[in-house]
Structure formats: C-alpha cells, structure tokens
Short mmCIF file of C-alpha atoms in Angstrom, two decimals:
data_model
loop_
_atom_site.label_atom_id
_atom_site.label_comp_id
_atom_site.label_asym_id
_atom_site.label_seq_id
_atom_site.Cartn_x
_atom_site.Cartn_y
_atom_site.Cartn_z
CA MET M 1 26.10 -15.32 -6.75
CA ASN M 2 26.74 -14.14 -3.38
CA TRP M 3 26.65 -16.37 0.42
CA LYS M 4 22.94 -14.57 0.72
CA ASN M 5 21.47 -16.13 -2.67
CA ARG M 6 22.77 -18.79 -1.80
CA LEU M 7 22.04 -19.15 1.85
CA TRP M 8 18.27 -18.48 0.51
CA GLY M 9 18.15 -20.47 -2.38
CA ALA M 10 19.27 -23.00 -0.12
CA ALA M 11 16.35 -22.64 2.27
CA LEU M 12 13.91 -22.20 -0.86
CA THR M 13 14.40 -25.03 -2.38
CA ALA M 14 14.33 -26.17 1.31
CA ALA M 15 10.97 -24.62 1.53
CA LEU M 16 10.08 -26.52 -1.58
CA MET M 17 10.44 -30.72 -0.86
CA ALA M 18 9.12 -29.87 2.39
CA MET M 19 5.82 -29.01 0.92
CA GLY M 20 6.73 -32.08 -1.52
CA LEU M 21 6.82 -28.69 -5.05
CA ALA M 22 10.43 -29.32 -5.97
CA GLY M 23 11.65 -30.38 -8.73
CA ALA M 24 9.86 -32.65 -11.58
CA GLU M 25 6.19 -32.63 -8.87
CA ALA M 26 6.65 -28.76 -9.65
CA GLN M 27 5.28 -29.22 -12.80
CA GLN M 28 2.21 -32.10 -12.34
CA GLN M 29 -1.47 -30.80 -10.55
CA PRO M 30 -1.97 -28.89 -8.68
CA LYS M 31 -1.71 -26.10 -10.64
CA THR M 32 0.66 -24.63 -7.56
CA LEU M 33 1.27 -21.45 -9.00
CA ARG M 34 5.20 -20.00 -6.81
CA ILE M 35 4.71 -16.00 -5.88
CA ALA M 36 9.05 -14.04 -4.17
CA MET M 37 7.01 -11.52 -3.09
CA THR M 38 9.80 -8.07 -1.91
CA ALA M 39 8.77 -8.58 1.84
CA THR M 40 11.10 -9.67 4.41
CA ASP M 41 8.43 -11.97 6.19
CA VAL M 42 5.39 -14.18 5.43
CA PRO M 43 2.71 -10.79 5.89
CA THR M 44 0.36 -11.68 9.15
CA THR M 45 -2.38 -14.03 8.69
CA THR M 46 -4.21 -13.38 11.18
CA GLY M 47 -7.03 -11.55 8.88
CA MET M 48 -4.78 -7.68 9.03
CA PRO M 49 -2.01 -8.44 7.76
CA ASN M 50 0.93 -6.02 8.46
CA ASN M 51 4.27 -5.05 5.63
CA GLY M 52 1.99 -2.61 4.34
CA PHE M 53 0.55 -2.57 0.96
CA GLU M 54 2.02 -5.97 -0.80
CA GLY M 55 0.56 -7.96 2.79
CA MET M 56 -2.61 -6.96 1.60
CA ARG M 57 -2.43 -8.27 -2.33
CA PHE M 58 -0.78 -11.23 -1.26
CA LEU M 59 -1.62 -11.80 2.57
CA GLY M 60 -5.05 -9.79 2.77
CA TYR M 61 -8.45 -9.27 -0.30
CA PRO M 62 -7.32 -13.17 -1.45
CA VAL M 63 -7.90 -14.36 1.94
CA PHE M 64 -9.90 -12.18 3.60
CA GLU M 65 -13.01 -9.37 2.05
CA SER M 66 -14.59 -6.59 2.80
CA LEU M 67 -17.98 -4.50 2.26
CA VAL M 68 -16.47 -2.53 -0.86
CA LEU M 69 -13.61 -4.30 -2.71
CA TRP M 70 -11.28 -3.13 -5.90
CA ASP M 71 -12.66 -3.25 -8.36
CA LEU M 72 -8.92 -4.70 -10.45
CA SER M 73 -10.79 -6.21 -13.51
CA ARG M 74 -8.88 -3.49 -16.27
CA ALA M 75 -5.24 -1.99 -16.54
CA ASP M 76 -6.63 0.78 -18.99
CA GLN M 77 -7.80 3.59 -16.75
CA PRO M 78 -6.97 3.36 -12.18
CA ALA M 79 -8.60 1.39 -11.18
CA GLY M 80 -12.31 1.55 -8.88
CA ILE M 81 -14.57 0.15 -6.24
CA LYS M 82 -17.60 -2.15 -6.90
CA ALA M 83 -19.93 -3.97 -4.12
CA GLY M 84 -18.55 -7.12 -2.48
CA LEU M 85 -19.68 -7.83 1.00
CA ALA M 86 -22.00 -5.68 1.45
CA GLU M 87 -23.54 -5.44 -1.84
CA ARG M 88 -25.25 -2.01 -2.24
CA TRP M 89 -24.65 1.06 0.00
CA GLU M 90 -26.38 5.25 0.12
CA GLN M 91 -25.72 7.76 2.39
CA ASP M 92 -28.14 9.28 4.28
CA ALA M 93 -30.61 11.95 2.36
CA ASN M 94 -30.13 13.63 6.23
CA ASP M 95 -26.82 13.20 8.15
CA PRO M 96 -24.34 12.95 5.10
CA ARG M 97 -22.30 11.18 8.02
CA ILE M 98 -24.30 7.74 7.53
CA TRP M 99 -23.55 5.04 5.42
CA ARG M 100 -26.13 1.80 5.15
CA PHE M 101 -24.21 -0.82 3.93
CA HIS M 102 -26.63 -3.62 3.25
CA LEU M 103 -25.10 -6.80 3.24
CA ARG M 104 -24.82 -9.67 0.83
CA ARG M 105 -26.52 -12.84 1.74
CA GLY M 106 -26.15 -17.33 2.25
CA VAL M 107 -21.76 -15.65 2.25
CA THR M 108 -20.16 -17.98 4.73
CA PHE M 109 -16.34 -17.75 6.06
CA HIS M 110 -14.23 -20.95 4.74
CA ASP M 111 -14.27 -23.04 8.57
CA GLY M 112 -19.18 -22.92 7.39
CA THR M 113 -20.17 -20.41 10.27
CA PRO M 114 -22.13 -17.21 8.72
CA PHE M 115 -21.10 -14.40 6.64
CA ASN M 116 -24.48 -10.95 8.61
CA ALA M 117 -23.89 -8.28 9.84
CA ASP M 118 -23.20 -10.02 14.22
CA ALA M 119 -19.56 -10.40 11.84
CA VAL M 120 -19.21 -7.18 10.59
CA LEU M 121 -19.62 -5.39 14.39
CA TRP M 122 -17.54 -8.80 16.20
CA ASN M 123 -14.85 -7.85 13.08
CA PHE M 124 -15.29 -3.56 13.79
CA ASP M 125 -15.22 -3.92 16.96
CA ARG M 126 -12.02 -5.83 16.76
CA PHE M 127 -10.34 -2.31 15.75
CA PHE M 128 -11.80 -0.12 16.91
CA LYS M 129 -13.15 -1.18 20.27
CA ASN M 130 -10.83 -1.51 23.00
CA ASP M 131 -11.93 -3.30 25.43
CA SER M 132 -13.43 -5.65 23.26
CA PRO M 133 -12.40 -8.97 24.24
CA GLN M 134 -11.57 -9.88 20.36
CA PHE M 135 -9.07 -6.46 19.98
CA ASP M 136 -6.48 -6.86 17.61
CA ALA M 137 -3.64 -4.38 19.06
CA THR M 138 -1.42 -4.75 16.11
CA GLY M 139 -4.41 -5.06 13.74
CA SER M 140 -6.52 -2.26 15.01
CA ALA M 141 -2.65 0.48 14.11
CA ILE M 142 -2.63 -0.70 11.04
CA THR M 143 -6.48 0.39 10.56
CA ARG M 144 -6.89 3.07 12.21
CA GLY M 145 -4.72 4.22 10.75
CA ARG M 146 -5.65 4.57 7.62
CA ILE M 147 -9.14 4.94 9.10
CA PRO M 148 -9.24 8.03 11.42
CA VAL M 149 -12.54 10.04 10.52
CA LEU M 150 -15.47 6.49 11.86
CA GLU M 151 -16.90 7.54 14.50
CA SER M 152 -19.63 4.67 15.58
CA TYR M 153 -21.13 2.01 13.22
CA ARG M 154 -24.58 -0.21 14.81
CA LYS M 155 -26.04 -3.49 12.99
CA VAL M 156 -28.94 -2.55 12.24
CA ASP M 157 -30.59 -6.17 11.34
CA ASP M 158 -29.35 -9.21 9.85
CA PHE M 159 -27.43 -7.57 7.16
CA THR M 160 -28.02 -3.40 7.29
CA PHE M 161 -25.08 -2.58 8.92
CA GLU M 162 -24.88 1.23 9.35
CA THR M 163 -21.40 3.69 10.09
CA THR M 164 -21.24 6.59 11.38
CA THR M 165 -18.43 8.71 10.77
CA THR M 166 -16.59 12.12 12.40
CA ARG M 167 -17.73 14.57 8.98
CA PRO M 168 -19.51 13.72 5.90
CA VAL M 169 -16.51 12.37 4.27
CA SER M 170 -17.83 12.00 0.66
CA TYR M 171 -14.71 9.07 -0.49
CA TRP M 172 -15.66 6.50 2.72
CA PRO M 173 -16.63 4.10 0.42
CA PHE M 174 -13.15 3.98 -0.78
CA LEU M 175 -12.16 3.68 3.81
CA ALA M 176 -13.89 0.65 3.22
CA VAL M 177 -12.49 -1.92 2.33
CA TYR M 178 -9.20 -1.29 4.81
CA VAL M 179 -11.44 -3.35 7.33
CA LEU M 180 -11.02 -6.78 5.96
CA ILE M 181 -13.65 -9.71 8.20
CA THR M 182 -12.67 -12.85 9.33
CA SER M 183 -13.94 -15.32 10.79
CA PRO M 184 -15.50 -14.30 14.68
CA ASN M 185 -14.92 -18.73 15.10
CA SER M 186 -11.30 -18.67 14.38
CA PHE M 187 -10.46 -16.66 17.28
CA GLU M 188 -12.82 -18.69 20.11
CA GLN M 189 -11.13 -21.76 18.38
CA ALA M 190 -8.31 -20.80 18.94
CA GLY M 191 -8.93 -19.94 22.35
CA ARG M 192 -8.56 -16.42 21.84
CA ASP M 193 -5.71 -15.86 21.25
CA TRP M 194 -4.73 -14.16 18.08
CA ALA M 195 -1.29 -15.74 17.48
CA ARG M 196 -2.72 -18.93 17.33
CA VAL M 197 -4.83 -17.85 14.76
CA ALA M 198 -2.04 -17.39 12.96
CA ALA M 199 -1.25 -20.49 12.59
CA LEU M 200 -5.24 -22.22 12.75
CA PRO M 201 -6.13 -21.12 9.45
CA PRO M 202 -7.57 -18.02 9.70
CA ALA M 203 -10.59 -18.41 7.55
CA GLY M 204 -11.84 -14.89 6.26
CA THR M 205 -14.86 -15.05 2.84
CA GLY M 206 -11.81 -14.68 -0.35
CA PRO M 207 -11.04 -17.04 -2.90
CA PHE M 208 -8.67 -18.84 -1.42
CA ARG M 209 -8.47 -20.03 1.45
CA LEU M 210 -4.93 -20.35 4.25
CA THR M 211 -3.88 -23.71 4.42
CA ARG M 212 -0.08 -23.12 5.39
CA PHE M 213 2.12 -21.19 7.71
CA VAL M 214 5.97 -21.23 8.04
CA PRO M 215 7.58 -18.29 9.55
CA ARG M 216 9.61 -16.65 7.77
CA GLN M 217 9.54 -18.86 5.24
CA SER M 218 6.00 -19.10 3.10
CA ALA M 219 1.95 -19.46 3.06
CA GLU M 220 0.02 -21.38 0.90
CA LEU M 221 -3.47 -20.71 -0.35
CA SER M 222 -5.54 -22.66 -1.10
CA ARG M 223 -8.68 -22.72 -4.21
CA ASN M 224 -11.76 -21.67 -1.96
CA ASP M 225 -14.03 -23.95 -3.90
CA ASN M 226 -18.08 -22.42 -2.13
CA TYR M 227 -17.17 -18.61 -3.14
CA TRP M 228 -19.54 -16.78 -3.12
CA ASN M 229 -19.39 -15.14 -6.86
CA ALA M 230 -19.34 -18.63 -8.40
CA ALA M 231 -17.56 -16.72 -11.58
CA GLY M 232 -14.37 -15.23 -9.80
CA ARG M 233 -13.21 -18.69 -8.70
CA ALA M 234 -9.86 -19.34 -9.00
CA LYS M 235 -8.20 -20.98 -11.84
CA LEU M 236 -5.21 -21.99 -9.44
CA ASP M 237 -5.75 -24.83 -6.86
CA ARG M 238 -3.15 -23.20 -5.02
CA ILE M 239 -0.86 -20.46 -4.14
CA ILE M 240 2.61 -20.75 -2.67
CA LEU M 241 4.06 -17.20 -0.56
CA LEU M 242 7.77 -16.73 -0.64
CA PRO M 243 9.17 -13.53 1.38
CA MET M 244 12.55 -12.83 -0.96
CA PRO M 245 13.88 -8.70 0.02
CA GLU M 246 16.79 -9.40 -1.96
CA ALA M 247 16.04 -8.80 -5.27
CA ASN M 248 19.09 -11.12 -6.79
CA THR M 249 17.38 -13.36 -5.36
CA ARG M 250 14.11 -13.37 -6.65
CA LEU M 251 16.35 -13.45 -10.10
CA ALA M 252 17.65 -16.43 -9.42
CA ALA M 253 14.00 -18.40 -8.15
CA LEU M 254 12.68 -16.96 -10.76
CA ARG M 255 15.90 -18.06 -13.95
CA SER M 256 16.27 -21.88 -11.60
CA GLY M 257 12.46 -22.36 -11.81
CA GLN M 258 11.94 -22.77 -8.26
CA VAL M 259 10.00 -19.68 -8.94
CA ASP M 260 6.76 -18.75 -11.61
CA TRP M 261 6.62 -15.66 -11.16
CA ILE M 262 8.99 -12.42 -8.99
CA GLU M 263 7.63 -8.63 -8.06
CA VAL M 264 10.73 -6.11 -8.60
CA PRO M 265 13.07 -7.93 -10.68
CA PRO M 266 15.81 -5.47 -10.78
CA PRO M 267 16.44 -3.52 -13.47
CA ASP M 268 19.51 -4.73 -15.38
CA ALA M 269 18.38 -8.25 -15.68
CA ILE M 270 14.78 -6.65 -18.04
CA GLY M 271 16.31 -7.22 -21.13
CA SER M 272 18.19 -10.33 -20.48
CA LEU M 273 14.77 -12.03 -18.77
CA ARG M 274 12.61 -10.35 -22.22
CA GLN M 275 15.37 -12.56 -24.32
CA ALA M 276 15.39 -16.45 -21.77
CA GLY M 277 11.41 -15.96 -22.61
CA PHE M 278 10.21 -14.75 -19.00
CA ASN M 279 7.00 -11.89 -19.24
CA ILE M 280 7.75 -7.92 -17.42
CA VAL M 281 4.83 -7.04 -16.75
CA THR M 282 4.44 -3.00 -16.04
CA ASN M 283 2.19 -1.01 -15.55
CA SER M 284 0.85 2.51 -14.60
CA TYR M 285 -0.98 3.11 -11.18
CA PRO M 286 -1.05 5.43 -8.59
CA HIS M 287 2.30 5.47 -6.49
CA VAL M 288 4.78 7.48 -5.39
CA TRP M 289 8.50 7.14 -4.58
CA PRO M 290 9.47 10.09 -1.71
CA TRP M 291 11.39 10.97 1.07
CA VAL M 292 8.39 12.23 3.48
CA PHE M 293 9.36 15.00 5.28
CA ALA M 294 9.41 15.75 8.93
CA THR M 295 7.72 19.51 7.53
CA GLY M 296 6.43 19.41 11.47
CA ARG M 297 9.96 19.16 14.15
CA ALA M 298 10.70 22.51 14.35
CA SER M 299 14.14 21.47 14.89
CA SER M 300 14.44 20.03 11.00
CA PRO M 301 16.13 22.24 8.20
CA VAL M 302 12.80 21.04 5.94
CA ALA M 303 10.97 22.80 8.07
CA ASP M 304 11.05 25.85 5.31
CA VAL M 305 8.39 25.51 2.40
CA ARG M 306 12.19 26.93 0.71
CA VAL M 307 13.77 23.88 1.68
CA ARG M 308 11.60 21.68 0.45
CA GLN M 309 11.50 23.30 -2.62
CA ALA M 310 14.61 23.67 -3.20
CA LEU M 311 15.44 19.67 -3.04
CA ASN M 312 11.81 19.63 -5.63
CA TYR M 313 14.60 21.32 -8.13
CA CYS M 314 18.22 19.53 -7.07
CA ILE M 315 17.88 15.53 -7.42
CA ASP M 316 17.51 14.57 -11.52
CA ARG M 317 14.47 12.52 -12.02
CA ASP M 318 14.98 12.06 -15.64
CA GLY M 319 18.77 10.53 -14.09
CA MET M 320 16.49 7.42 -11.89
CA VAL M 321 14.43 6.99 -15.23
CA GLN M 322 17.37 5.71 -16.66
CA LEU M 323 18.80 3.61 -13.53
CA LEU M 324 15.47 2.04 -13.73
CA ASN M 325 15.49 0.55 -17.07
CA GLY M 326 12.20 2.23 -17.85
CA THR M 327 11.15 1.16 -15.17
CA ALA M 328 9.04 4.52 -13.47
CA GLU M 329 8.18 7.96 -14.90
CA PRO M 330 9.82 11.34 -13.32
CA SER M 331 7.45 12.48 -10.33
CA VAL M 332 6.78 16.23 -10.15
CA GLY M 333 3.69 16.22 -7.67
CA PHE M 334 1.44 13.61 -5.47
CA VAL M 335 0.05 12.41 -9.43
CA LYS M 336 1.16 12.02 -12.51
CA ALA M 337 0.99 15.48 -14.72
CA ASN M 338 -1.14 14.73 -16.88
CA ASP M 339 -3.86 13.65 -14.27
CA PRO M 340 -7.16 15.69 -14.34
CA THR M 341 -6.91 16.52 -10.61
CA PHE M 342 -3.28 18.01 -10.68
CA GLY M 343 -4.03 21.37 -11.02
CA THR M 344 -2.58 24.24 -12.19
CA PRO M 345 0.69 24.65 -9.24
CA GLN M 346 2.75 28.07 -10.01
CA ASN M 347 6.22 25.10 -9.35
CA ARG M 348 6.62 22.27 -12.14
CA TYR M 349 9.51 20.60 -10.86
CA ARG M 350 12.16 19.46 -12.95
CA LEU M 351 16.13 19.35 -12.28
CA ASP M 352 17.30 23.03 -11.98
CA PRO M 353 20.38 23.56 -9.52
CA ALA M 354 20.22 26.99 -9.93
CA ARG M 355 16.89 27.46 -9.18
CA GLY M 356 17.93 24.66 -5.91
CA ARG M 357 20.35 27.24 -4.79
CA ALA M 358 19.18 30.24 -4.90
CA LEU M 359 16.03 28.71 -3.05
CA LEU M 360 18.82 27.13 -0.65
CA ALA M 361 20.71 30.03 -0.39
CA GLU M 362 17.52 32.01 1.11
CA ALA M 363 16.02 29.49 3.92
CA GLY M 364 20.69 30.09 4.67
CA TYR M 365 22.39 27.40 2.99
CA ASN M 366 25.34 27.80 0.90
CA ALA M 367 29.34 26.31 0.46
CA GLN M 368 29.89 28.03 3.90
CA ARG M 369 26.95 26.43 5.74
CA PRO M 370 25.91 23.23 3.03
CA LEU M 371 22.92 21.25 3.83
CA THR M 372 23.13 17.47 5.97
CA LEU M 373 19.28 15.86 6.25
CA LYS M 374 19.54 12.90 7.95
CA VAL M 375 16.86 10.58 6.02
CA GLY M 376 15.33 7.05 6.79
CA ILE M 377 15.15 4.37 4.78
CA SER M 378 14.33 0.18 4.51
CA ASN M 379 16.37 -2.13 2.71
CA SER M 380 13.03 -3.45 1.05
CA GLY M 381 9.33 -3.76 1.12
CA SER M 382 6.17 -3.46 -0.22
CA GLY M 383 6.47 -0.31 -2.31
CA GLN M 384 9.89 0.01 -1.83
CA MET M 385 11.85 -1.26 -5.31
CA LEU M 386 15.12 -0.83 -4.90
CA PRO M 387 16.04 1.31 -1.85
CA LEU M 388 19.27 0.76 -1.74
CA PRO M 389 20.87 1.85 -5.04
CA MET M 390 17.84 4.59 -5.32
CA ASN M 391 18.45 6.40 -2.84
CA GLU M 392 22.65 6.14 -3.15
CA PHE M 393 21.50 8.88 -6.23
CA LEU M 394 19.09 10.29 -4.93
CA GLN M 395 22.17 11.13 -2.54
CA GLN M 396 25.27 11.90 -5.07
CA SER M 397 21.65 14.31 -7.64
CA LEU M 398 21.89 16.57 -4.47
CA GLN M 399 25.53 16.54 -3.59
CA GLN M 400 26.19 17.15 -6.86
CA ASN M 401 23.54 19.10 -8.18
CA CYS M 402 22.77 22.08 -4.91
CA GLY M 403 25.63 20.60 -2.65
CA VAL M 404 22.96 19.00 0.20
CA ARG M 405 24.76 16.16 2.38
CA VAL M 406 22.80 13.46 2.87
CA ASN M 407 23.12 10.77 5.41
CA PHE M 408 21.37 7.45 6.00
CA ASP M 409 19.13 5.12 9.18
CA VAL M 410 19.21 2.07 6.72
CA VAL M 411 16.30 -0.13 8.91
CA GLU M 412 13.95 -3.66 8.40
CA TRP M 413 11.15 -2.04 6.46
CA ASN M 414 7.90 -2.86 9.10
CA THR M 415 10.45 -0.91 10.90
CA LEU M 416 11.11 2.28 9.16
CA LEU M 417 6.75 1.65 8.34
CA ALA M 418 6.39 2.67 12.11
CA ALA M 419 7.10 6.04 11.34
CA LEU M 420 3.55 5.43 9.70
CA ARG M 421 2.46 6.23 13.21
CA PHE M 422 3.84 8.78 15.16
CA PRO M 423 4.27 12.27 14.33
CA PRO M 424 7.89 12.86 13.31
CA ASP M 425 9.60 14.15 17.49
CA GLN M 426 9.23 10.19 18.34
CA PRO M 427 11.85 7.99 18.19
CA ALA M 428 10.02 6.15 15.07
CA TRP M 429 11.00 8.48 13.26
CA LEU M 430 15.07 7.12 13.54
CA GLY M 431 15.37 11.71 14.34
CA ALA M 432 15.73 11.62 10.60
CA ASP M 433 14.24 14.30 8.49
CA ALA M 434 12.40 12.11 5.71
CA VAL M 435 11.76 8.75 5.61
CA ASN M 436 11.27 6.77 2.19
CA ILE M 437 7.65 4.89 2.34
CA SER M 438 6.71 5.11 -0.96
CA LEU M 439 2.49 5.73 -0.50
CA TYR M 440 -0.91 4.77 -3.00
CA SER M 441 -2.65 8.29 -4.50
CA SER M 442 -5.37 6.43 -6.51
CA ASP M 443 -8.21 8.62 -5.00
CA ALA M 444 -9.13 10.79 -2.33
CA SER M 445 -9.30 8.55 0.50
CA ALA M 446 -5.11 9.07 -0.01
CA PHE M 447 -4.90 13.26 -0.23
CA ALA M 448 -6.54 13.18 3.31
CA ARG M 449 -5.29 10.68 4.42
CA TRP M 450 -1.89 12.26 4.09
CA PHE M 451 -1.45 14.93 3.94
CA LEU M 452 -4.41 16.90 6.13
CA SER M 453 -4.32 18.12 9.23
CA SER M 454 -7.02 16.66 10.72
CA ASN M 455 -5.53 13.54 9.83
CA PHE M 456 -1.61 14.32 12.41
CA ALA M 457 -0.39 11.17 13.14
CA PRO M 458 -1.43 8.95 16.02
CA ARG M 459 -4.83 9.68 14.70
CA GLY M 460 -3.66 9.46 11.24
CA SER M 461 -1.34 8.58 8.70
CA ASN M 462 0.27 13.09 7.75
CA ASN M 463 3.10 11.30 9.79
CA GLY M 464 5.30 14.27 9.29
CA HIS M 465 2.34 16.83 10.83
CA TRP M 466 2.55 19.16 7.33
CA LYS M 467 -0.77 21.57 7.23
CA ASP M 468 -2.01 23.97 4.56
CA ASP M 469 -5.02 25.87 5.05
CA GLN M 470 -5.80 26.76 1.44
CA PHE M 471 -5.21 22.49 0.94
CA ASP M 472 -7.90 22.38 4.36
CA ALA M 473 -10.60 24.66 3.06
CA ALA M 474 -10.18 22.82 -0.94
CA PHE M 475 -10.46 19.26 1.25
CA ALA M 476 -13.72 20.16 3.69
CA GLU M 477 -15.86 21.66 0.86
CA LEU M 478 -14.96 18.62 -1.30
CA GLU M 479 -16.00 16.29 2.13
CA ARG M 480 -19.00 17.04 2.17
CA GLU M 481 -20.01 17.11 -1.93
CA ARG M 482 -21.12 15.54 -3.45
CA ASP M 483 -20.76 15.48 -7.97
CA PRO M 484 -18.10 13.26 -8.31
CA ALA M 485 -17.58 16.78 -11.29
CA LYS M 486 -16.81 19.55 -8.82
CA ILE M 487 -15.02 16.55 -5.88
CA ASN M 488 -12.48 16.26 -9.07
CA GLN M 489 -12.49 20.12 -9.65
CA LEU M 490 -11.57 20.55 -5.83
CA LEU M 491 -8.70 18.15 -5.87
CA ALA M 492 -7.25 19.82 -8.36
CA THR M 493 -7.08 23.21 -6.36
CA ALA M 494 -5.94 20.58 -3.00
CA HIS M 495 -2.79 19.57 -5.06
CA ALA M 496 -1.50 22.31 -6.87
CA ARG M 497 -0.69 22.42 -3.59
CA LEU M 498 1.00 19.48 -2.48
CA VAL M 499 3.23 20.29 -6.00
CA ASP M 500 4.02 24.50 -4.13
CA ASN M 501 3.85 23.34 -0.62
CA PRO M 502 5.39 20.40 -1.09
CA PRO M 503 4.83 17.66 2.18
CA TRP M 504 7.55 15.71 0.34
CA LEU M 505 10.14 14.79 -2.03
CA TRP M 506 8.36 13.88 -5.02
CA ILE M 507 10.89 10.64 -7.49
CA VAL M 508 9.37 9.47 -8.98
CA HIS M 509 6.21 7.11 -10.46
CA ASP M 510 6.53 2.91 -10.19
CA LEU M 511 5.17 1.01 -12.87
CA ASN M 512 4.55 -1.91 -10.90
CA PRO M 513 7.19 -4.43 -12.50
CA ARG M 514 7.16 -7.91 -11.60
CA ALA M 515 8.98 -10.61 -14.43
CA MET M 516 6.74 -14.82 -14.58
CA SER M 517 7.58 -17.62 -16.41
CA ARG M 518 5.38 -18.21 -20.11
CA ARG M 519 3.34 -20.57 -18.24
CA VAL M 520 1.92 -18.15 -16.86
CA THR M 521 -1.11 -16.83 -17.81
CA GLY M 522 -4.09 -15.03 -17.70
CA PHE M 523 -3.04 -12.32 -15.05
CA THR M 524 -4.28 -9.07 -16.04
CA SER M 525 -2.21 -5.88 -14.18
CA ALA M 526 -4.68 -3.89 -12.60
CA GLN M 527 -3.94 0.19 -11.98
CA SER M 528 -4.14 -0.23 -8.65
CA TRP M 529 -1.33 -1.83 -5.68
CA PHE M 530 -3.61 -4.76 -5.43
CA GLN M 531 -4.52 -7.98 -8.24
CA ASP M 532 -7.19 -9.91 -8.75
CA LEU M 533 -4.90 -13.66 -8.44
CA THR M 534 -8.47 -15.66 -9.13
CA THR M 535 -8.01 -14.99 -12.75
CA VAL M 536 -4.12 -15.95 -13.30
CA ASP M 537 -3.54 -19.75 -14.62
CA LEU M 538 -0.76 -22.12 -15.50
CA ARG M 539 -0.76 -23.98 -18.78
#
C-alpha cells in the first residue's frame, strides 16, 4: 500500500471510529451499510448535489424526491419512470407545451412540515427565479443545465402544479425527474443561508434522512420511518457514504472490512475479489464513456467531421474492454448497436487504421504533419471508471494506429464538469479539443440535452456546440409526437446522425461494476445511473 492509501486508510478508520462504527461495533445493530464512492468529496447536501450523477445517486434521490421518479425495481430492462411526489400528470390537450401535475397528498418533509404546491413553487423559484430570496446559484446552474426548455410554471391549487415549456416537448416527464424538492422551512431555519442548510441537516421527503455530514469525510443517512410510501421504507437503519477517489484505496477498504460496498472496483482485482467471497455486480445500463469534441470551435482540428470520423476508426475498443477485464462494452454510438433506436448509419466504427489514416489525410494530416490534440481529463469522478489508465490506453492506441499525438490536462472532477456549462472556446474547456466526461443516454431527453443545437451551452448542455440540421429536424418532429412507436423511429433517424457526424469519440459503455461484501443482500442492479437503496439489507 502506498503512502496515499495509508493516509486514506487512516482517515477512514478515524472517521468510522468517530461514528462508533469501527471494529466489532460495526457488526452490531443498527444495520449500517458503508459505501465507498468514487467522488473526491462528499456531494453537496442542500437538495441539489454536485459530483454529477453519483451525487444524485447517493445524496439526491435517497433524501430528496421529485415530482416524477425513476423506476429502479428491475434489472432486466432500462429503467423507466413512475409517479413520485406527483401521483399523475398529463399533457394539455389544447396546448402541448403545458404539463399538469397532480400532487400526492399526506406527504411531509423530514422536518414535519407539509408537502404541497407551495413547496413545489418555492423549489422551482429556488432554481429558476434569480431574484427569489431562496435563489441557489450553484443548484440553479446544475438544474438549468439539465432542463433548458422550461418557460414558466405556476401553482393551480394546493395540490396541482403546472409547467409550460418553450416548445412542445414529448419527453418532459423525463426532465421533471431532475428538480429535487426540499423543505422551505429548512432554508428559514438556517437563516436563509444555503451554506448553513447543508449542516442542519436539510429536509427532503425521501426514504432516508441526512443525519450527519462531515465535509470531505462522510455523510450519514438514516431511515425515514415516516416515509409516505410504507411499502418503500428502507430495510437498513443507516448508510455511511465515504468519498474515495482512488480505486486501490476503495479496494483496500473493502478487503479490510472498513466498508461493505465499493463503486468501480479495479478491473484486475475482480477475479481475486470473487475468490475471496465478495460479490461483483455488473449490468448493462444507459451510459457512455466518450471524449466530447469541441466541434463548435473553428480553430480546433475536431471541427472537421473527417477528423472526428477518423479518430473513431483509430481506437481499439476491444483492447479497452480487455483492459477493463470485461466490465465494459465497445461503443460505436450514443446507444448500443443492438438498441432499436440505433438506426442505420453509414459508418459502423471498428478499429480500421487504414480508413482512419485516409480520412486524416483528406483533412490534411499525415506523418509529416501529424494531428495533435489536447484532451481534458480527470483523475476520478462519477461514472469515470478508471480515467487515467483508460486515457493512457487511448493515447497509445491513437499514436500507434494513426500517428495521432494526444496531450492531457488532468484536473479535479468538478473542475472538468464545469465544461458542461460553457461553450468550447471558454476557459472551463481548458483550451482542449475534447473533454472526457462520461454521460447518460437513458431516454430522448438525453439526446436533446447533449446534441440539440437549441441547447448550446451555456443555455443547455450541448457544450461542444455540435450542430446537425438533420438531427435537429428529426428531433423537432419527435418533440411534437405523442405516439411512442413514432418517437422511437425518429430517435433512430436522429441517432444515425450521431454516428455519421460524430459529436463525440465513441469509446465504451461501462457495465456499472461494484463490489460488495456477502453481508449485503437485496440489491437490484437497475439499468440506470441511479439505484434503489431501500431494498438493500445486511445479514
């Protein structure tokens, strides 16, 4: 174990002992699950966590809920949506821009105050009304980036809430999942200071309550015994969340019994973990690990579609999967090649150095004038798997197969995430031709978020400023469509453009690996970024 691992181990042991969880006490009641996250820090706790979707996975949905929730009950199909704090919703028959949500009655926040339309309105103002007393600049930046099409909203009555989008958006319920609802009273109790709300703790409506928070060290969730959905109440008493960005540190913590569950075990340790009796859980899910190209910056080589296509022919995806010990699948598009919405693109990417070099030559690059790229990467982060060895593999693959030279700028995960909110010519992009940020592909709203030209950053999250008229046209029709079958047909048309005019370097889809002690039972590995922790138990 190197010095970094020893320091992490010492800090972890101290944290667990401080909570009364070290040694034999960890085996006693209450039932406490200890999870090692890939995050470099505890995600923010005020009701809109940072650290990407890992923050939403652990300090978002377990504590705070939205009008619409993900259905995480099955492992055999991609997760859909279900009723959350809204019992039902409908699209207005006369104006398809309007969606009406009928709120659940009898729900209370963790602080005992009632949930109603006033609370929903207050939270929407928190994120979307800059002059509201409760405006949260940090949470707003995250939420608006995910939901760029909201025009207005209003309370209809105490249990009815309406939203109006800037244009008809057939997938709006898949966007409503990203507005988390917290108690207005928690903000008042903290003297109207979001920094103080984080330590109160804040109050949501979810199956867990935040009961302790130590910045950069840990967060503690406790079961909400008054959760509105009696059938969905948690089996665990507590969950301890611990940030451990280094894979070998997480591995050491699991093997030593300091934690019960780790996200993203090192691939080369999976065999020995299985032999030692640990459970390795993987599953396909809607996620892609790419390089996001700065297509909209004219001075970048990747502004040329031939360069982007060439790079997709120059990488060894099968070699990458081998590096990851089978915990990923090759990616040749935004969705997997067997997905019904993959479409029929003209390009089917594979390792083909001759074709890659020919395309580069057309674009003016050859052995005498080699293509050189700068790529922004992180050393860890939500969904980032093992970014340093993976990017080093790509660097070698591109050099070996097509003579492409790649230089990296390695930054902290949240620093890299800032690139999602800015155009490619802004400092947040680090002057890079691409940034390595793993992203979700769960539904039509994800296509729109990353690729519609109307969602150019900073308004939305099309941060590379990629624009394709055929993609935009297919999506304009899709957004007005109400027939699910026709929506899927239009998605396939749109997806073909993502392959033939690639905005990203398609690398791998990972299999969401995690390792856990055999004491952990009841976990369903949903095909989603998010997971249901209420069903998890400990022997």
